[in-house]
XYZ file of N, CA and C in Angstrom:
774
model
N 4.498 -11.202 -54.707
C 3.993 -12.537 -55.067
C 2.597 -12.708 -54.496
N 1.653 -13.141 -55.360
C 0.313 -13.387 -54.884
C -0.546 -12.140 -54.809
N 0.014 -10.927 -55.118
C -0.767 -9.705 -55.058
C -1.637 -9.596 -56.306
N -2.828 -9.004 -56.179
C -3.656 -8.789 -57.369
C -2.951 -7.803 -58.303
N -3.285 -7.800 -59.598
C -2.585 -6.958 -60.578
C -2.604 -5.482 -60.224
N -3.645 -5.026 -59.514
C -3.762 -3.606 -59.221
C -2.798 -3.156 -58.128
N -2.302 -4.102 -57.282
C -1.466 -3.732 -56.138
C -0.159 -3.065 -56.540
N 0.634 -3.605 -57.500
C 1.883 -2.929 -57.890
C 1.634 -1.521 -58.421
N 0.506 -1.341 -59.128
C 0.197 -0.030 -59.679
C -0.066 0.975 -58.550
N -0.826 0.541 -57.539
C -1.119 1.423 -56.411
C 0.158 1.765 -55.650
N 1.075 0.781 -55.525
C 2.332 1.017 -54.828
C 3.173 2.061 -55.567
N 3.245 1.925 -56.916
C 3.993 2.902 -57.708
C 3.398 4.291 -57.590
N 2.056 4.365 -57.567
C 1.393 5.655 -57.434
C 1.711 6.296 -56.083
N 1.751 5.459 -55.019
C 2.050 5.968 -53.686
C 3.466 6.522 -53.610
N 4.433 5.778 -54.175
C 5.826 6.232 -54.178
C 5.953 7.524 -54.975
N 5.274 7.578 -56.123
C 5.352 8.769 -56.969
C 4.773 9.986 -56.255
N 3.677 9.785 -55.530
C 3.055 10.893 -54.810
C 3.979 11.426 -53.724
N 4.625 10.537 -52.990
C 5.547 10.968 -51.938
C 6.750 11.714 -52.534
N 7.246 11.203 -53.663
C 8.383 11.861 -54.305
C 8.002 13.260 -54.767
N 6.770 13.403 -55.248
C 6.297 14.712 -55.697
C 6.231 15.702 -54.550
N 5.790 15.224 -53.372
C 5.719 16.108 -52.196
C 7.117 16.553 -51.788
N 8.115 15.645 -51.862
C 9.478 16.018 -51.531
C 10.025 17.053 -52.509
N 9.628 16.918 -53.795
C 10.113 17.846 -54.806
C 9.621 19.257 -54.554
N 8.440 19.366 -53.944
C 7.884 20.691 -53.645
C 8.293 21.181 -52.271
N 9.264 20.496 -51.639
C 9.716 20.866 -50.297
C 10.245 22.284 -50.287
N 10.091 22.941 -49.121
C 10.595 24.311 -48.968
C 12.111 24.337 -48.905
N 12.751 23.188 -48.663
C 14.208 23.122 -48.624
C 14.742 23.095 -50.056
N 15.509 24.089 -50.430
C 16.031 24.164 -51.799
C 16.988 23.020 -52.094
N 17.767 22.606 -51.085
C 18.741 21.532 -51.298
C 18.045 20.218 -51.583
N 17.002 19.906 -50.763
C 16.269 18.657 -50.956
C 15.529 18.686 -52.277
N 14.880 19.833 -52.593
C 14.130 19.936 -53.837
C 15.050 19.763 -55.046
N 16.267 20.338 -54.959
C 17.214 20.204 -56.056
C 17.646 18.763 -56.240
N 17.860 18.064 -55.126
C 18.264 16.658 -55.201
C 17.189 15.828 -55.856
N 15.937 16.142 -55.529
C 14.828 15.403 -56.130
C 14.741 15.680 -57.605
N 14.884 16.958 -57.965
C 14.743 17.351 -59.372
C 15.843 16.750 -60.237
N 17.086 16.780 -59.750
C 18.219 16.299 -60.557
C 18.278 14.795 -60.659
N 17.577 14.097 -59.763
C 17.624 12.631 -59.797
C 16.355 12.045 -60.371
N 15.575 12.884 -61.062
C 14.287 12.414 -61.566
C 14.413 11.269 -62.534
N 15.503 11.245 -63.303
C 15.647 10.195 -64.310
C 16.424 9.003 -63.799
N 16.901 9.066 -62.556
C 17.721 7.982 -62.027
C 16.862 6.809 -61.605
N 17.495 5.672 -61.418
C 16.778 4.508 -60.908
C 16.432 4.750 -59.446
N 15.420 4.030 -58.884
C 14.987 4.310 -57.514
C 16.108 4.292 -56.489
N 17.083 3.353 -56.604
C 18.163 3.295 -55.625
C 19.009 4.551 -55.628
N 19.296 5.060 -56.831
C 20.098 6.276 -56.941
C 19.345 7.489 -56.416
N 18.051 7.509 -56.642
C 17.232 8.619 -56.137
C 17.274 8.675 -54.607
N 17.203 7.518 -53.976
C 17.249 7.470 -52.508
C 18.601 7.915 -51.991
N 19.686 7.504 -52.704
C 21.040 7.915 -52.291
C 21.176 9.426 -52.392
N 20.679 10.001 -53.493
C 20.766 11.454 -53.675
C 19.995 12.188 -52.593
N 18.809 11.673 -52.267
C 17.994 12.319 -51.229
C 18.671 12.236 -49.872
N 19.259 11.091 -49.555
C 19.929 10.929 -48.264
C 21.102 11.906 -48.136
N 21.883 12.032 -49.232
C 23.013 12.957 -49.191
C 22.552 14.387 -48.999
N 21.427 14.745 -49.643
C 20.899 16.096 -49.498
C 20.439 16.354 -48.070
N 19.788 15.372 -47.472
C 19.324 15.525 -46.092
C 20.500 15.639 -45.140
N 21.567 14.900 -45.398
C 22.756 14.997 -44.552
C 23.384 16.377 -44.654
N 23.376 16.950 -45.895
C 23.910 18.302 -46.069
C 23.077 19.319 -45.305
N 21.753 19.101 -45.293
C 20.854 20.014 -44.577
C 21.063 19.948 -43.071
N 21.127 18.722 -42.542
C 21.188 18.564 -41.079
C 22.589 18.406 -40.542
N 23.544 18.197 -41.417
C 24.914 18.061 -40.974
C 25.328 16.617 -40.776
N 24.386 15.731 -40.461
C 24.721 14.319 -40.256
C 23.440 13.508 -40.266
N 23.575 12.253 -40.560
C 22.415 11.368 -40.521
C 21.977 11.170 -39.081
N 20.679 10.998 -38.836
C 20.211 10.802 -37.461
C 20.801 9.551 -36.837
N 21.173 9.662 -35.572
C 21.767 8.532 -34.849
C 20.653 7.683 -34.247
N 20.465 6.492 -34.803
C 19.378 5.631 -34.342
C 19.853 4.577 -33.342
N 21.058 4.727 -32.861
C 21.547 3.768 -31.883
C 20.830 3.942 -30.554
N 20.671 2.857 -29.836
C 20.008 2.888 -28.537
C 20.834 3.706 -27.547
N 20.146 4.538 -26.770
C 20.849 5.364 -25.797
C 21.534 4.490 -24.750
N 22.703 4.911 -24.290
C 23.404 4.094 -23.284
C 22.594 3.986 -21.997
N 22.654 2.816 -21.381
C 21.904 2.575 -20.148
C 22.449 3.424 -19.000
N 21.552 4.077 -18.294
C 21.940 4.863 -17.129
C 21.490 4.126 -15.867
N 22.421 3.631 -15.066
C 22.042 2.888 -13.860
C 21.308 3.783 -12.859
N 20.373 3.188 -12.143
C 19.638 3.923 -11.116
C 20.548 4.199 -9.922
N 20.323 5.301 -9.221
C 21.158 5.596 -8.046
C 20.931 4.559 -6.943
N 21.923 4.364 -6.107
C 21.852 3.341 -5.058
C 20.677 3.569 -4.111
N 20.361 4.848 -3.844
C 19.285 5.117 -2.883
C 17.911 4.733 -3.418
N 17.811 4.524 -4.748
C 16.534 4.140 -5.342
C 16.376 2.627 -5.462
N 17.445 1.901 -5.252
C 17.410 0.450 -5.424
C 16.990 -0.250 -4.139
N 16.242 -1.314 -4.283
C 15.880 -2.157 -3.137
C 16.244 -3.593 -3.479
N 16.626 -4.393 -2.508
C 16.977 -5.785 -2.796
C 15.760 -6.595 -3.227
N 15.984 -7.615 -4.000
C 14.909 -8.513 -4.418
C 14.320 -9.195 -3.189
N 12.984 -9.234 -3.070
C 12.385 -9.891 -1.907
C 12.658 -11.380 -1.907
N 12.880 -11.922 -0.711
C 13.139 -13.348 -0.590
C 13.626 -13.689 0.800
N 13.988 -14.920 0.993
C 14.453 -15.360 2.295
C 13.416 -16.194 3.022
N 13.844 -16.828 4.110
C 12.981 -17.751 4.852
C 11.764 -17.051 5.438
N 11.974 -15.879 6.064
C 10.846 -15.169 6.674
C 9.872 -14.647 5.623
N 10.400 -14.208 4.500
C 9.537 -13.750 3.409
C 8.621 -14.888 2.948
N 9.210 -16.037 2.737
C 8.426 -17.182 2.278
C 7.447 -17.651 3.353
N 7.864 -17.554 4.633
C 6.977 -17.973 5.727
C 5.719 -17.100 5.769
N 5.891 -15.789 5.649
C 4.743 -14.890 5.655
C 3.865 -15.102 4.427
N 4.500 -15.264 3.284
C 3.744 -15.450 2.052
C 2.906 -16.731 2.105
N 3.506 -17.798 2.631
C 2.779 -19.070 2.741
C 1.597 -18.944 3.697
N 1.815 -18.237 4.826
C 0.724 -18.054 5.779
C -0.421 -17.237 5.197
N -0.103 -16.209 4.426
C -1.133 -15.385 3.800
C -1.920 -16.180 2.769
N -1.215 -17.016 2.000
C -1.910 -17.812 0.990
C -2.811 -18.859 1.630
N -2.328 -19.514 2.667
C -3.145 -20.545 3.312
C -4.383 -19.944 3.975
N -4.250 -18.701 4.462
C -5.401 -18.028 5.067
C -6.246 -17.263 4.075
N -5.868 -17.298 2.795
C -6.568 -16.601 1.708
C -6.733 -15.118 2.027
N -5.632 -14.497 2.485
C -5.660 -13.093 2.868
C -4.963 -12.230 1.825
N -5.451 -11.019 1.675
C -4.820 -10.042 0.786
C -3.959 -9.094 1.614
N -2.943 -8.517 0.996
C -2.121 -7.521 1.675
C -2.003 -6.292 0.780
N -1.928 -5.135 1.417
C -1.728 -3.913 0.645
C -0.321 -3.909 0.053
N 0.589 -4.648 0.682
C 1.962 -4.749 0.182
C 1.969 -5.262 -1.256
N 1.178 -6.297 -1.511
C 1.133 -6.898 -2.836
C 0.187 -6.152 -3.766
N -1.009 -5.831 -3.266
C -2.011 -5.211 -4.121
C -1.566 -3.847 -4.623
N -0.856 -3.086 -3.784
C -0.383 -1.755 -4.187
C 1.014 -1.797 -4.788
N 1.575 -3.017 -4.936
C 2.920 -3.198 -5.503
C 3.962 -2.349 -4.763
N 3.963 -2.444 -3.453
C 4.894 -1.656 -2.643
C 6.329 -2.129 -2.869
N 7.250 -1.213 -3.174
C 8.635 -1.622 -3.420
C 9.376 -2.063 -2.165
N 8.813 -1.782 -0.987
C 9.485 -2.115 0.269
C 9.043 -3.462 0.841
N 8.346 -4.262 0.039
C 7.803 -5.521 0.540
C 8.896 -6.451 1.059
N 10.047 -6.462 0.409
C 11.137 -7.328 0.852
C 11.674 -6.924 2.206
N 11.701 -5.618 2.477
C 12.205 -5.131 3.762
C 11.271 -5.509 4.903
N 9.957 -5.382 4.674
C 8.986 -5.675 5.736
C 8.804 -7.181 5.947
N 8.662 -7.919 4.850
C 8.409 -9.350 4.967
C 9.678 -10.137 5.265
N 10.814 -9.603 4.896
C 12.042 -10.363 5.019
C 12.899 -9.996 6.210
N 12.387 -9.161 7.135
C 13.149 -8.812 8.329
C 13.282 -10.028 9.233
N 14.070 -9.883 10.290
C 14.242 -11.018 11.199
C 12.914 -11.396 11.841
N 12.824 -12.584 12.372
C 11.567 -13.175 12.796
C 10.773 -12.297 13.755
N 11.453 -11.591 14.647
C 10.746 -10.812 15.657
C 10.086 -9.569 15.080
N 10.524 -9.115 13.903
C 9.994 -7.873 13.354
C 9.347 -8.028 11.986
N 9.532 -9.161 11.309
C 8.940 -9.358 9.986
C 7.423 -9.294 10.074
N 6.801 -8.518 9.224
C 5.349 -8.399 9.255
C 4.839 -7.938 7.905
N 3.556 -8.078 7.695
C 2.900 -7.609 6.478
C 1.688 -6.789 6.872
N 1.282 -5.891 6.002
C 0.073 -5.107 6.262
C -1.103 -5.825 5.618
N -1.903 -6.463 6.466
C -3.041 -7.243 5.980
C -4.149 -6.313 5.524
N -4.755 -6.631 4.394
C -5.854 -5.830 3.861
C -7.146 -6.639 3.938
N -8.075 -6.167 4.763
C -9.330 -6.879 4.956
C -10.428 -6.288 4.068
N -11.556 -6.967 4.064
C -12.733 -6.594 3.264
C -12.510 -6.792 1.761
N -11.606 -7.722 1.429
C -11.375 -8.055 0.029
C -10.184 -7.315 -0.558
N -9.963 -7.539 -1.853
C -8.828 -6.918 -2.535
C -9.253 -5.913 -3.594
N -10.549 -5.529 -3.577
C -11.079 -4.621 -4.590
C -11.759 -3.432 -3.924
N -11.351 -2.233 -4.306
C -11.835 -0.998 -3.695
C -12.948 -0.382 -4.543
N -13.853 0.344 -3.896
C -14.940 0.993 -4.642
C -14.568 2.411 -5.073
N -13.379 2.852 -4.736
C -12.932 4.184 -5.156
C -11.837 4.056 -6.208
N -11.503 5.184 -6.823
C -10.547 5.145 -7.926
C -9.464 6.198 -7.809
N -8.759 6.233 -6.678
C -7.670 7.195 -6.512
C -6.584 6.911 -7.550
N -6.107 7.973 -8.190
C -5.196 7.792 -9.318
C -3.779 7.427 -8.905
N -3.441 7.553 -7.639
C -2.092 7.198 -7.198
C -2.009 5.747 -6.747
N -3.141 5.056 -6.666
C -3.195 3.733 -6.036
C -3.322 2.635 -7.087
N -2.692 1.498 -6.813
C -2.697 0.390 -7.762
C -3.672 -0.723 -7.374
N -4.416 -0.540 -6.289
C -5.382 -1.558 -5.865
C -6.534 -1.619 -6.876
N -7.021 -2.820 -7.133
C -8.122 -2.998 -8.082
C -9.360 -2.224 -7.634
N -10.168 -1.776 -8.589
C -11.379 -1.033 -8.273
C -12.588 -1.628 -8.986
N -13.759 -1.465 -8.363
C -15.015 -1.897 -8.967
C -16.158 -1.248 -8.187
N -17.272 -1.031 -8.850
C -18.422 -0.436 -8.160
C -19.058 -1.422 -7.186
N -19.069 -2.686 -7.574
C -19.683 -3.707 -6.729
C -18.734 -4.892 -6.576
N -17.791 -4.803 -5.642
C -16.854 -5.914 -5.426
C -17.573 -7.147 -4.867
N -16.827 -8.220 -4.786
C -17.377 -9.456 -4.220
C -17.761 -9.239 -2.759
N -18.753 -9.976 -2.260
C -19.145 -9.842 -0.847
C -17.981 -10.151 0.092
N -18.018 -9.549 1.272
C -16.975 -9.785 2.275
C -17.052 -11.227 2.770
N -15.910 -11.843 2.944
C -15.839 -13.198 3.465
C -16.253 -13.191 4.944
N -17.338 -13.860 5.306
C -17.797 -13.837 6.704
C -16.822 -14.501 7.671
N -15.909 -15.332 7.145
C -14.936 -16.030 7.987
C -13.606 -15.281 8.059
N -13.570 -14.067 7.514
C -12.308 -13.339 7.417
C -11.731 -12.978 8.783
N -12.568 -12.617 9.748
C -12.066 -12.236 11.073
C -11.286 -13.382 11.708
N -11.830 -14.598 11.643
C -11.160 -15.753 12.248
C -9.866 -16.091 11.517
N -9.921 -16.161 10.174
C -8.731 -16.547 9.412
C -7.625 -15.501 9.554
N -7.998 -14.230 9.633
C -7.000 -13.175 9.815
C -6.331 -13.300 11.178
N -7.136 -13.489 12.209
C -6.596 -13.606 13.569
C -5.683 -14.814 13.704
N -6.062 -15.942 13.121
C -5.241 -17.151 13.204
C -3.931 -16.995 12.442
N -3.981 -16.339 11.292
C -2.757 -16.120 10.522
C -1.792 -15.227 11.287
N -2.312 -14.165 11.874
C -1.461 -13.251 12.656
C -0.828 -13.997 13.829
N -1.612 -14.821 14.507
C -1.095 -15.573 15.650
C 0.018 -16.523 15.233
N -0.054 -17.065 14.017
C 0.965 -18.015 13.546
C 2.281 -17.331 13.206
N 2.278 -16.014 13.027
C 3.508 -15.306 12.667
C 4.456 -15.138 13.846
N 3.939 -15.154 15.043
C 4.747 -14.952 16.247
C 5.460 -13.596 16.202
N 4.691 -12.538 15.900
C 5.227 -11.178 15.900
C 4.463 -10.344 16.931
N 5.068 -9.243 17.352
C 4.441 -8.433 18.391
C 3.672 -7.239 17.884
N 3.836 -6.893 16.586
C 3.185 -5.698 16.046
C 2.676 -5.991 14.640
N 1.419 -5.696 14.391
C 0.811 -5.972 13.089
C -0.025 -4.769 12.665
N -0.046 -4.534 11.354
C -0.875 -3.471 10.779
C -1.990 -4.106 9.951
N -3.215 -3.642 10.198
C -4.358 -4.073 9.399
C -4.945 -2.843 8.711
N -5.170 -2.968 7.421
C -5.818 -1.898 6.674
C -6.965 -2.501 5.877
N -7.585 -1.706 5.039
C -8.691 -2.233 4.235
C -8.890 -1.374 3.005
N -9.619 -1.930 2.065
C -10.088 -1.150 0.924
C -11.292 -0.327 1.380
N -11.707 0.628 0.569
C -12.967 1.334 0.817
C -14.106 0.482 0.281
N -15.163 0.370 1.073
C -16.333 -0.397 0.643
C -17.579 0.479 0.736
N -17.698 1.392 -0.216
C -18.858 2.282 -0.238
C -20.129 1.552 -0.646
N -20.006 0.275 -1.041
C -21.175 -0.512 -1.425
C -21.850 -1.160 -0.228
N -21.266 -1.026 0.976
C -21.810 -1.624 2.191
C -22.405 -0.510 3.051
N -23.567 -0.723 3.665
C -24.236 0.357 4.410
C -23.353 1.081 5.419
N -22.531 0.355 6.191
C -21.687 1.036 7.181
C -20.243 1.171 6.700
N -20.003 0.906 5.409
C -18.648 1.012 4.860
C -17.717 -0.090 5.333
N -18.266 -1.085 6.035
C -17.449 -2.184 6.558
C -16.886 -1.924 7.939
N -17.358 -0.873 8.620
C -16.815 -0.530 9.943
C -17.030 -1.658 10.950
N -18.208 -2.247 10.971
C -18.490 -3.316 11.944
C -17.628 -4.543 11.654
N -17.382 -4.835 10.389
C -16.532 -5.976 10.034
C -15.085 -5.707 10.458
N -14.604 -4.498 10.214
C -13.247 -4.120 10.605
C -13.093 -4.271 12.122
N -14.085 -3.805 12.867
C -14.033 -3.900 14.326
C -14.020 -5.350 14.792
N -14.752 -6.217 14.096
C -14.787 -7.631 14.470
C -13.439 -8.305 14.218
N -12.759 -7.917 13.144
C -11.417 -8.447 12.869
C -10.474 -8.088 14.017
N -10.544 -6.855 14.480
C -9.682 -6.396 15.577
C -9.972 -7.165 16.857
N -11.237 -7.281 17.216
C -11.602 -7.974 18.462
C -11.155 -9.429 18.433
N -11.319 -10.093 17.282
C -10.929 -11.499 17.173
C -9.413 -11.658 17.276
N -8.668 -10.769 16.624
C -7.208 -10.840 16.680
C -6.708 -10.622 18.100
N -7.305 -9.705 18.818
C -6.907 -9.429 20.197
C -7.299 -10.567 21.139
N -8.388 -11.214 20.846
C -8.832 -12.330 21.685
C -7.862 -13.502 21.590
N -7.343 -13.755 20.387
C -6.388 -14.852 20.219
C -4.996 -14.493 20.733
N -4.648 -13.204 20.713
C -3.319 -12.771 21.140
C -3.430 -11.416 21.844
N -3.786 -11.425 23.140
C -4.006 -10.169 23.858
C -2.773 -9.263 23.915
N -1.571 -9.841 23.838
C -0.361 -9.036 23.931
C 0.005 -8.359 22.609
N -0.690 -8.711 21.553
C -0.395 -8.169 20.229
C -0.673 -6.671 20.180
N 0.278 -5.911 19.634
C 0.053 -4.494 19.375
C -0.503 -4.365 17.956
N -1.651 -3.719 17.848
C -2.374 -3.701 16.580
C -2.581 -2.271 16.096
N -2.038 -1.990 14.927
C -2.265 -0.695 14.275
C -3.283 -0.888 13.159
N -4.252 0.013 13.078
C -5.283 -0.096 12.053
C -5.310 1.160 11.197
N -5.064 0.976 9.923
C -5.072 2.057 8.947
C -6.423 1.992 8.243
N -7.329 2.893 8.593
C -8.730 2.736 8.214
C -9.164 3.656 7.075
N -10.286 3.320 6.447
C -10.914 4.251 5.499
C -11.540 5.422 6.257
N -12.139 6.355 5.506
C -12.821 7.468 6.173
C -14.299 7.183 6.407
N -14.817 6.075 5.827
C -16.237 5.701 5.933
C -17.152 6.832 5.483
N -16.604 7.718 4.638
C -17.369 8.851 4.140
C -18.480 8.369 3.207
N -19.693 8.849 3.433
C -20.828 8.447 2.618
C -21.526 7.204 3.119
N -20.969 6.572 4.162
C -21.630 5.385 4.738
C -21.891 5.640 6.225
N -21.074 5.060 7.104
C -21.296 5.259 8.546
C -20.626 6.513 9.077
N -19.739 7.123 8.295
C -19.116 8.376 8.699
C -18.333 8.269 9.995
N -18.417 9.316 10.810
C -17.653 9.349 12.057
C -18.139 8.312 13.056
N -19.389 7.858 12.930
C -19.872 6.779 13.799
C -19.070 5.501 13.534
N -18.744 5.249 12.265
C -17.912 4.103 11.932
C -16.501 4.267 12.454
N -15.985 5.493 12.410
C -14.657 5.773 12.956
C -14.625 5.454 14.446
N -15.641 5.909 15.196
C -15.705 5.646 16.644
C -15.817 4.151 16.934
N -16.583 3.439 16.116
C -16.747 2.001 16.324
C -15.406 1.281 16.203
N -14.646 1.592 15.153
C -13.356 0.944 14.954
C -12.352 1.387 16.014
N -12.342 2.669 16.334
C -11.373 3.213 17.291
C -11.546 2.622 18.686
N -12.756 2.183 19.025
C -13.029 1.638 20.357
C -13.169 0.117 20.369
N -12.601 -0.537 19.353
C -12.733 -1.988 19.255
C -11.562 -2.746 19.860
N -10.571 -2.031 20.402
C -9.452 -2.701 21.053
C -8.109 -2.504 20.377
N -8.047 -1.689 19.349
C -6.764 -1.459 18.668
C -5.825 -0.616 19.538
N -4.576 -0.566 19.153
C -3.573 0.210 19.894
C -3.188 1.502 19.179
N -3.204 1.491 17.861
C -2.861 2.682 17.084
C -3.909 2.863 15.994
N -4.517 4.063 15.969
C -5.481 4.373 14.905
C -4.764 5.237 13.873
N -4.765 4.810 12.627
C -4.067 5.540 11.564
C -5.010 5.806 10.399
N -4.797 6.941 9.754
C -5.581 7.289 8.564
C -4.734 8.186 7.674
N -4.707 7.900 6.408
C -3.822 8.618 5.477
C -4.457 9.901 4.947
N -3.648 10.964 4.926
C -4.037 12.206 4.247
C -3.649 12.119 2.772
N -2.694 11.282 2.443
C -2.249 10.931 1.093
C -1.366 11.972 0.420
N -1.765 13.245 0.397
C -0.956 14.241 -0.309
C -1.285 15.636 0.214
N -0.594 16.637 -0.291
C -0.825 18.012 0.152
C -2.174 18.495 -0.357
N -2.694 19.537 0.277
C -4.022 20.038 -0.053
C -4.154 20.419 -1.525
N -3.105 21.006 -2.097
C -3.144 21.474 -3.484
C -3.419 20.344 -4.462
N -3.004 19.108 -4.134
C -3.129 17.988 -5.064
C -4.263 17.023 -4.721
N -5.033 17.307 -3.679
C -6.081 16.381 -3.261
C -7.047 16.051 -4.393
N -7.577 17.074 -5.044
C -8.579 16.831 -6.094
C -7.972 16.231 -7.353
N -6.653 16.337 -7.501
C -5.990 15.818 -8.697
C -5.740 14.321 -8.602
N -5.287 13.845 -7.438
C -4.852 12.451 -7.347
C -5.803 11.557 -6.548
N -6.713 12.154 -5.777
C -7.603 11.324 -4.959
C -8.987 11.206 -5.582
N -9.732 10.218 -5.126
C -11.110 10.034 -5.550
C -11.944 11.228 -5.085
N -12.970 11.570 -5.855
C -13.792 12.736 -5.528
C -14.496 12.611 -4.171
N -14.640 11.387 -3.670
C -15.306 11.186 -2.376
C -14.360 11.340 -1.195
N -13.093 11.639 -1.477
C -12.099 11.800 -0.407
C -11.495 13.185 -0.492
N -10.826 13.595 0.585
C -10.169 14.897 0.612
C -9.515 15.128 1.953
N -8.674 16.151 2.031
C -7.936 16.372 3.276
C -8.840 16.823 4.420
N -9.926 17.557 4.108
C -10.849 18.004 5.168
C -11.476 16.795 5.860
N -11.924 15.819 5.067
C -12.511 14.616 5.640
C -11.503 13.800 6.404
N -10.262 13.746 5.888
C -9.198 13.003 6.572
C -8.901 13.607 7.933
N -8.861 14.935 8.012
C -8.600 15.595 9.294
C -9.741 15.374 10.279
N -10.964 15.301 9.783
C -12.114 15.021 10.664
C -11.981 13.617 11.265
N -11.564 12.665 10.430
C -11.376 11.296 10.917
C -10.320 11.274 12.022
N -9.197 11.930 11.784
C -8.109 11.927 12.762
C -8.486 12.696 14.026
């Protein structure tokens, strides 16, 4: 309905062309079905072809949806929630802080954020939520020129941590190759401020390699800023470094940092 006069003609030509290709099929059974049903109405021709295909393959293809296979118990994690989970989430939002837990879509977020009050914690990600590198295993946003670092981040991070009433916190960051020192001085200031507000706090810092910016000088600056545990990821085995990591990173550089 509403088609121009030429449309039905083109449709008939298309059907005829496809039928001709089937007639020249290398399958003798299918070709015979096409040939013997040449004078039949279109519905009968389709029935004949279907029967021939069933004879060739033994049965019509099963298009039913495959049965659902439940995941093994060891792969399942509980849905995040609970009072402590909401308390941490509210504190992070009020302080306008990013976490690697959320940015990297970590499946263990419910376990870390929802533990009992004395141990519930989140891994705070400083220097913004956008990385200048593009590692293929990571889900954190990337850009060549992310937004400038929030100059008030050290204070807001320290105050948020103090409000959690926890004894151990992890701080990490994105890579900021767009900043002259890679953000090492800013990272160190976050640590000093957090320790000043809560001297008893145990602070682990999971740092970038500062490769291409301040290098090992940036590593020394952060390592001597008052933290308790210095951490740096190797990410994967040597064989896969160039496959899954950004070209500016690698296991040799990671070992130098450590």
